[in-house]
Amino acid sequence: MNYPYANGVLKVKEADLFTNASYLRLKDSKDILKTLEELGYEKKQTIEATLVNELVKTKDLIQSLSPNHKLTNCFFLVSDATNIKAYYKARIFNLSTDDLYVPNSNFSKENLEEAILNYDLKGLSKENQKLFIKLEQELKGLEENPRLISAKIDQILFEKAYKDSNKINDKALREYLVLNIDTINIITLFRAKKLNFNLSEVLDVFIDNGKIKIDVLKDLYQEENEDRILKEIILVYPKLEKSLLSYFKNQSLDLLERAFKSYILEEIAKYEYDSMKLGPMLYYYVSKEIEIENIRLIYFDQSIALSDLIKGEKNG
C-alpha cells in the first residue's frame, strides 16, 4: 500500500465519524445498542463488546492500509502499555488473567501470556524479544511497587516509540507521541500533588522526551502558586490555558484528561490533509478512539452535556 491510497480510503471513512447530532441521538435513545447499529456499528451482545469490536475493526483497517507498520504500530501504544502492565501485575500478585486483555494491541493475548507469565519469548519478533528482555531487567526488584511498575513500562514503551518515530522522521507521529508524553506528565504532576507524593517518588514516574523537561516538572511539583505553574506550562502549550484554569477551579482530573485528548486531536488535525505522510491515518484513528470513548461516557450517563464530551473536528 502507499500513503495516497491509504489516506484516500480513510478520507471517505471520515464522513461516518460521529457528529453532535449522532451523540444527541444516543443521549435520547432508549436502546443505545440499537441506535449504534443504526449509526453503523456492528451490534454485539453488550455495549462493551460492540465498542471493542469497532476499535479492533479500526485497527485492522489501519494495519491493512499501512505502508509502514513500524509507524502505525505506535498508534496502539496505549493499549500495549495497558496489556503489559496488567499481565505483569497478574504475574507478580498471582491474579486471574480473565478479561485482562485489551484487543487493539500489537501483541496477541497468547504472546503476552507466554512472554510475561511463562518467560517464553519464542512467539515474538527479534525486536520485541529485546523489548521484553529490557522490561524484565528494568522491572526486577520493583515487585512491591505497582505504581512504579506501571511508570517504568510507560517510560520504556514511549522511549522505543519516540526513537522509532525519529528514525523515520514523521512529524505527525512524533508530535503525537510528544503531546501524549507531556499531557501524561502534567496529569501525573497534578495527581501526585493531590496524593502528596514524595519528590523522589514523583521523579521516578515522569516520562522523558517531552517538551516540558523533567527538571521543569520537578520545580513545578514543589511550586504551590497555581499562577506560576500555569505560566510555566502555557509557555510551552499556550492553548492549554483555558483547560488548566478550569482544572484549578473544579479539580477534576477526568475533565482535564478529556480536554487534553481534545487538544491532541486538534494538533494532529494539522496533518489531516498531508496525503503523502502518516498524518491522515493518525488523525482518523485518534478521532475513532475519541468517538468510542464519548459513546462510553454517554452510555454511563445519558444526561452528560455535549460540552463535557471529548471535542473533535466533527463535534467541536
Short mmCIF file of C-alpha atoms in Angstrom, two decimals:
data_model
loop_
_atom_site.label_atom_id
_atom_site.label_comp_id
_atom_site.label_asym_id
_atom_site.label_seq_id
_atom_site.Cartn_x
_atom_site.Cartn_y
_atom_site.Cartn_z
CA MET A 1 0.00 0.00 0.00
CA ASN A 2 1.03 3.67 -0.39
CA TYR A 3 0.05 6.75 1.58
CA PRO A 4 -2.13 8.48 -1.07
CA TYR A 5 -4.26 5.34 -1.49
CA ALA A 6 -4.49 4.61 2.26
CA ASN A 7 -5.33 8.21 3.11
CA GLY A 8 -7.90 8.37 0.32
CA VAL A 9 -9.74 5.35 1.75
CA LEU A 10 -9.73 6.88 5.25
CA LYS A 11 -10.86 10.28 3.96
CA VAL A 12 -14.04 8.58 2.71
CA LYS A 13 -14.46 6.85 6.10
CA GLU A 14 -14.19 10.21 7.90
CA ALA A 15 -17.68 11.05 6.68
CA ASP A 16 -19.02 8.41 9.09
CA LEU A 17 -17.36 9.86 12.20
CA PHE A 18 -19.90 10.92 14.80
CA THR A 19 -21.14 14.50 14.98
CA ASN A 20 -23.06 16.25 17.76
CA ALA A 21 -26.24 15.05 16.05
CA SER A 22 -25.04 11.43 16.44
CA TYR A 23 -24.29 11.95 20.13
CA LEU A 24 -27.69 13.60 20.67
CA ARG A 25 -29.38 10.53 19.17
CA LEU A 26 -27.53 8.36 21.70
CA LYS A 27 -28.39 10.68 24.59
CA ASP A 28 -32.09 10.49 23.65
CA SER A 29 -32.08 6.76 22.88
CA LYS A 30 -33.99 4.18 24.92
CA ASP A 31 -31.87 1.42 23.33
CA ILE A 32 -28.29 2.60 22.79
CA LEU A 33 -27.17 -0.68 21.19
CA LYS A 34 -29.93 -0.45 18.58
CA THR A 35 -29.13 3.22 17.91
CA LEU A 36 -25.42 2.40 17.50
CA GLU A 37 -26.38 -0.26 14.95
CA GLU A 38 -28.42 2.34 13.06
CA LEU A 39 -25.38 4.64 13.14
CA GLY A 40 -23.18 1.99 11.52
CA TYR A 41 -21.76 -0.07 14.39
CA GLU A 42 -21.88 -3.87 14.28
CA LYS A 43 -24.16 -4.88 17.14
CA LYS A 44 -22.79 -7.36 19.69
CA GLN A 45 -24.32 -8.74 22.89
CA THR A 46 -23.13 -5.88 25.12
CA ILE A 47 -22.18 -2.25 24.69
CA GLU A 48 -18.55 -3.00 25.61
CA ALA A 49 -18.31 -5.87 23.13
CA THR A 50 -19.78 -3.59 20.44
CA LEU A 51 -17.27 -0.81 21.14
CA VAL A 52 -14.27 -3.15 21.39
CA ASN A 53 -15.28 -4.75 18.09
CA GLU A 54 -15.41 -1.32 16.43
CA LEU A 55 -11.98 -0.40 17.76
CA VAL A 56 -10.48 -3.70 16.59
CA LYS A 57 -12.05 -3.23 13.15
CA THR A 58 -10.50 0.25 13.01
CA LYS A 59 -7.08 -1.13 13.99
CA ASP A 60 -7.36 -3.89 11.38
CA LEU A 61 -8.32 -1.34 8.72
CA ILE A 62 -5.34 0.88 9.58
CA GLN A 63 -2.94 -2.07 9.52
CA SER A 64 -4.34 -3.38 6.22
CA LEU A 65 -3.69 0.02 4.62
CA SER A 66 -0.41 0.86 6.36
CA PRO A 67 2.67 1.44 4.18
CA ASN A 68 4.85 1.27 7.33
CA HIS A 69 3.70 -0.98 10.16
CA LYS A 70 6.54 0.12 12.43
CA LEU A 71 4.98 3.58 12.50
CA THR A 72 1.30 2.64 12.63
CA ASN A 73 2.11 0.21 15.47
CA CYS A 74 2.76 3.33 17.56
CA PHE A 75 -0.96 4.19 17.31
CA PHE A 76 -1.67 1.26 19.62
CA LEU A 77 0.97 2.15 22.21
CA VAL A 78 -1.51 2.92 25.00
CA SER A 79 -3.22 -0.47 24.59
CA ASP A 80 0.17 -2.20 24.56
CA ALA A 81 1.09 -0.47 27.81
CA THR A 82 -2.28 -1.33 29.39
CA ASN A 83 -1.88 -5.00 28.49
CA ILE A 84 1.74 -5.31 29.57
CA LYS A 85 1.00 -3.65 32.93
CA ALA A 86 -1.99 -5.91 33.52
CA TYR A 87 -0.09 -9.13 32.78
CA TYR A 88 2.97 -8.16 34.84
CA LYS A 89 0.74 -7.32 37.81
CA ALA A 90 -1.16 -10.59 37.33
CA ARG A 91 2.15 -12.46 37.45
CA ILE A 92 3.58 -10.59 40.43
CA PHE A 93 0.43 -10.64 42.55
CA ASN A 94 -0.89 -14.03 41.34
CA LEU A 95 -4.08 -12.53 39.90
CA SER A 96 -6.50 -14.02 37.40
CA THR A 97 -5.87 -13.08 33.77
CA ASP A 98 -9.55 -13.44 32.82
CA ASP A 99 -10.85 -10.35 31.00
CA LEU A 100 -7.47 -8.58 31.21
CA TYR A 101 -6.70 -8.31 27.53
CA VAL A 102 -7.37 -5.12 25.53
CA PRO A 103 -7.72 -6.28 21.89
CA ASN A 104 -6.44 -3.25 19.92
CA SER A 105 -2.82 -4.06 20.77
CA ASN A 106 0.27 -5.02 18.80
CA PHE A 107 0.66 -8.13 20.97
CA SER A 108 -1.73 -11.07 20.93
CA LYS A 109 -3.17 -12.43 24.17
CA GLU A 110 -1.19 -15.64 23.63
CA ASN A 111 2.10 -13.79 23.08
CA LEU A 112 1.61 -11.75 26.27
CA GLU A 113 0.78 -14.83 28.33
CA GLU A 114 3.82 -16.70 27.04
CA ALA A 115 6.24 -13.76 27.30
CA ILE A 116 5.15 -12.43 30.70
CA LEU A 117 3.59 -15.34 32.55
CA ASN A 118 5.80 -18.14 31.18
CA TYR A 119 9.02 -16.24 30.27
CA ASP A 120 8.83 -17.68 26.74
CA LEU A 121 9.72 -15.15 24.02
CA LYS A 122 9.78 -17.53 21.02
CA GLY A 123 6.49 -16.22 19.62
CA LEU A 124 7.81 -12.63 19.39
CA SER A 125 9.85 -10.91 16.70
CA LYS A 126 13.56 -10.31 17.45
CA GLU A 127 12.81 -6.63 18.10
CA ASN A 128 10.02 -7.41 20.56
CA GLN A 129 12.15 -10.06 22.25
CA LYS A 130 14.65 -7.29 23.00
CA LEU A 131 11.81 -5.14 24.35
CA PHE A 132 10.62 -7.82 26.78
CA ILE A 133 14.17 -8.64 27.88
CA LYS A 134 14.60 -4.94 28.70
CA LEU A 135 11.28 -4.89 30.57
CA GLU A 136 12.35 -7.89 32.67
CA GLN A 137 15.65 -6.20 33.52
CA GLU A 138 14.10 -2.83 34.37
CA LEU A 139 11.23 -4.27 36.45
CA LYS A 140 13.45 -6.52 38.54
CA GLY A 141 13.20 -5.56 42.20
CA LEU A 142 10.03 -3.48 41.76
CA GLU A 143 7.62 -6.25 42.74
CA GLU A 144 6.40 -4.38 45.82
CA ASN A 145 5.64 -1.16 43.95
CA PRO A 146 2.79 -1.46 41.41
CA ARG A 147 2.81 2.28 40.68
CA LEU A 148 6.49 2.21 39.74
CA ILE A 149 5.97 -0.90 37.60
CA SER A 150 3.31 0.97 35.59
CA ALA A 151 5.51 4.05 35.24
CA LYS A 152 8.54 2.05 34.13
CA ILE A 153 6.52 0.23 31.45
CA ASP A 154 5.21 3.57 30.12
CA GLN A 155 8.74 5.00 30.08
CA ILE A 156 10.20 2.05 28.14
CA LEU A 157 7.39 1.86 25.57
CA PHE A 158 7.30 5.61 24.92
CA GLU A 159 11.08 5.72 24.61
CA LYS A 160 11.01 2.96 21.98
CA ALA A 161 8.17 4.60 20.04
CA TYR A 162 9.88 8.01 20.17
CA LYS A 163 13.11 6.54 18.79
CA ASP A 164 11.20 4.74 16.03
CA SER A 165 9.42 7.96 15.01
CA ASN A 166 12.73 9.85 14.90
CA LYS A 167 14.34 7.27 12.63
CA ILE A 168 11.60 7.71 10.03
CA ASN A 169 11.24 11.45 10.75
CA ASP A 170 7.45 11.55 10.61
CA LYS A 171 6.39 14.89 12.13
CA ALA A 172 2.77 13.95 12.85
CA LEU A 173 3.66 10.79 14.75
CA ARG A 174 6.47 12.46 16.67
CA GLU A 175 4.20 15.33 17.70
CA TYR A 176 1.50 12.86 18.74
CA LEU A 177 3.96 11.00 20.96
CA VAL A 178 5.39 14.18 22.49
CA LEU A 179 1.88 15.52 23.20
CA ASN A 180 0.97 12.26 24.91
CA ILE A 181 4.14 12.31 26.98
CA ASP A 182 3.59 15.90 28.11
CA THR A 183 -0.10 15.53 28.90
CA ILE A 184 0.53 12.28 30.81
CA ASN A 185 3.27 14.05 32.77
CA ILE A 186 1.02 17.01 33.58
CA ILE A 187 -1.75 14.69 34.81
CA THR A 188 0.85 12.80 36.86
CA LEU A 189 2.05 16.10 38.33
CA PHE A 190 -1.42 17.13 39.49
CA ARG A 191 -2.37 13.64 40.69
CA ALA A 192 0.86 13.40 42.71
CA LYS A 193 0.15 16.80 44.26
CA LYS A 194 -3.31 15.59 45.30
CA LEU A 195 -1.82 12.45 46.88
CA ASN A 196 1.13 14.32 48.41
CA PHE A 197 3.83 12.03 47.00
CA ASN A 198 7.46 12.46 47.99
CA LEU A 199 9.51 14.30 45.36
CA SER A 200 11.65 11.21 44.69
CA GLU A 201 8.51 9.14 44.04
CA VAL A 202 7.25 11.68 41.50
CA LEU A 203 10.56 11.93 39.64
CA ASP A 204 10.54 8.15 39.19
CA VAL A 205 7.28 8.22 37.21
CA PHE A 206 7.73 11.08 34.74
CA ILE A 207 8.30 10.08 31.09
CA ASP A 208 11.26 11.59 29.23
CA ASN A 209 11.32 13.19 25.73
CA GLY A 210 8.51 15.69 26.31
CA LYS A 211 8.74 19.40 25.51
CA ILE A 212 8.34 20.11 29.23
CA LYS A 213 11.61 18.85 30.66
CA ILE A 214 11.71 16.74 33.80
CA ASP A 215 13.73 19.43 35.64
CA VAL A 216 10.86 21.85 34.99
CA LEU A 217 8.30 19.29 36.20
CA LYS A 218 10.40 18.81 39.34
CA ASP A 219 10.25 22.55 40.04
CA LEU A 220 6.51 22.65 39.34
CA TYR A 221 5.87 19.83 41.77
CA GLN A 222 7.50 21.89 44.52
CA GLU A 223 5.65 25.06 43.46
CA GLU A 224 2.49 25.93 45.40
CA ASN A 225 1.47 29.01 43.41
CA GLU A 226 -1.03 27.99 40.72
CA ASP A 227 -0.34 31.11 38.64
CA ARG A 228 3.32 30.18 38.39
CA ILE A 229 2.50 26.58 37.48
CA LEU A 230 0.10 27.83 34.80
CA LYS A 231 2.66 30.28 33.42
CA GLU A 232 5.36 27.60 33.01
CA ILE A 233 3.04 25.16 31.22
CA ILE A 234 1.48 27.69 28.84
CA LEU A 235 4.94 28.92 27.87
CA VAL A 236 5.16 25.58 26.06
CA TYR A 237 1.45 24.98 25.39
CA PRO A 238 -0.45 28.29 25.28
CA LYS A 239 -3.67 26.62 24.06
CA LEU A 240 -3.94 24.68 27.33
CA GLU A 241 -4.53 27.81 29.40
CA LYS A 242 -8.34 27.55 29.46
CA SER A 243 -8.29 23.84 30.36
CA LEU A 244 -5.77 24.38 33.15
CA LEU A 245 -7.71 27.33 34.60
CA SER A 246 -10.82 25.13 34.63
CA TYR A 247 -8.89 22.41 36.44
CA PHE A 248 -7.69 24.81 39.13
CA LYS A 249 -11.37 25.67 39.74
CA ASN A 250 -13.01 22.23 39.56
CA GLN A 251 -10.04 19.98 40.47
CA SER A 252 -11.39 17.30 38.10
CA LEU A 253 -8.61 15.24 36.54
CA ASP A 254 -11.21 13.39 34.42
CA LEU A 255 -12.32 16.62 32.74
CA LEU A 256 -8.70 17.71 32.33
CA GLU A 257 -7.81 14.42 30.62
CA ARG A 258 -10.75 14.87 28.23
CA ALA A 259 -9.60 18.41 27.46
CA PHE A 260 -6.08 17.14 26.76
CA LYS A 261 -7.40 14.48 24.36
CA SER A 262 -9.36 17.18 22.52
CA TYR A 263 -6.21 19.27 22.28
CA ILE A 264 -4.13 16.36 20.96
CA LEU A 265 -6.68 15.73 18.21
CA GLU A 266 -6.77 19.44 17.37
CA GLU A 267 -2.99 19.45 16.93
CA ILE A 268 -2.94 16.22 14.90
CA ALA A 269 -5.65 17.70 12.62
CA LYS A 270 -2.92 19.98 11.21
CA TYR A 271 -1.65 16.91 9.34
CA GLU A 272 -5.08 15.69 8.20
CA TYR A 273 -4.50 16.67 4.55
CA ASP A 274 -0.84 15.62 4.24
CA SER A 275 -1.69 12.83 1.82
CA MET A 276 1.93 11.71 1.32
CA LYS A 277 2.55 11.05 5.03
CA LEU A 278 1.10 9.32 8.08
CA GLY A 279 -0.92 12.29 9.39
CA PRO A 280 -4.36 11.47 7.90
CA MET A 281 -4.16 7.86 9.15
CA LEU A 282 -3.24 9.04 12.65
CA TYR A 283 -5.99 11.67 12.61
CA TYR A 284 -8.62 9.08 11.67
CA TYR A 285 -7.53 6.59 14.32
CA VAL A 286 -7.40 9.16 17.14
CA SER A 287 -10.81 10.51 16.03
CA LYS A 288 -12.26 6.99 16.20
CA GLU A 289 -10.76 6.38 19.66
CA ILE A 290 -12.35 9.60 20.89
CA GLU A 291 -15.70 8.71 19.32
CA ILE A 292 -15.70 5.37 21.16
CA GLU A 293 -14.74 6.99 24.45
CA ASN A 294 -17.56 9.52 24.04
CA ILE A 295 -20.05 6.69 23.44
CA ARG A 296 -18.92 5.11 26.73
CA LEU A 297 -19.41 8.41 28.53
CA ILE A 298 -22.96 8.71 27.18
CA TYR A 299 -23.78 5.08 27.93
CA PHE A 300 -22.86 5.51 31.60
CA ASP A 301 -24.54 8.92 31.90
CA GLN A 302 -27.07 9.87 29.23
CA SER A 303 -27.57 13.22 30.98
CA ILE A 304 -23.98 14.24 30.22
CA ALA A 305 -23.74 17.60 28.47
CA LEU A 306 -22.29 17.66 24.96
CA SER A 307 -19.79 20.21 26.26
CA ASP A 308 -18.40 17.55 28.66
CA LEU A 309 -17.62 15.12 25.85
CA ILE A 310 -14.18 14.99 24.24
CA LYS A 311 -14.20 17.51 21.42
CA GLY A 312 -13.30 16.57 17.88
CA GLU A 313 -13.49 18.26 14.50
CA LYS A 314 -16.97 16.79 13.95
CA ASN A 315 -18.38 17.74 17.38
CA GLY A 316 -16.29 20.76 18.40
#
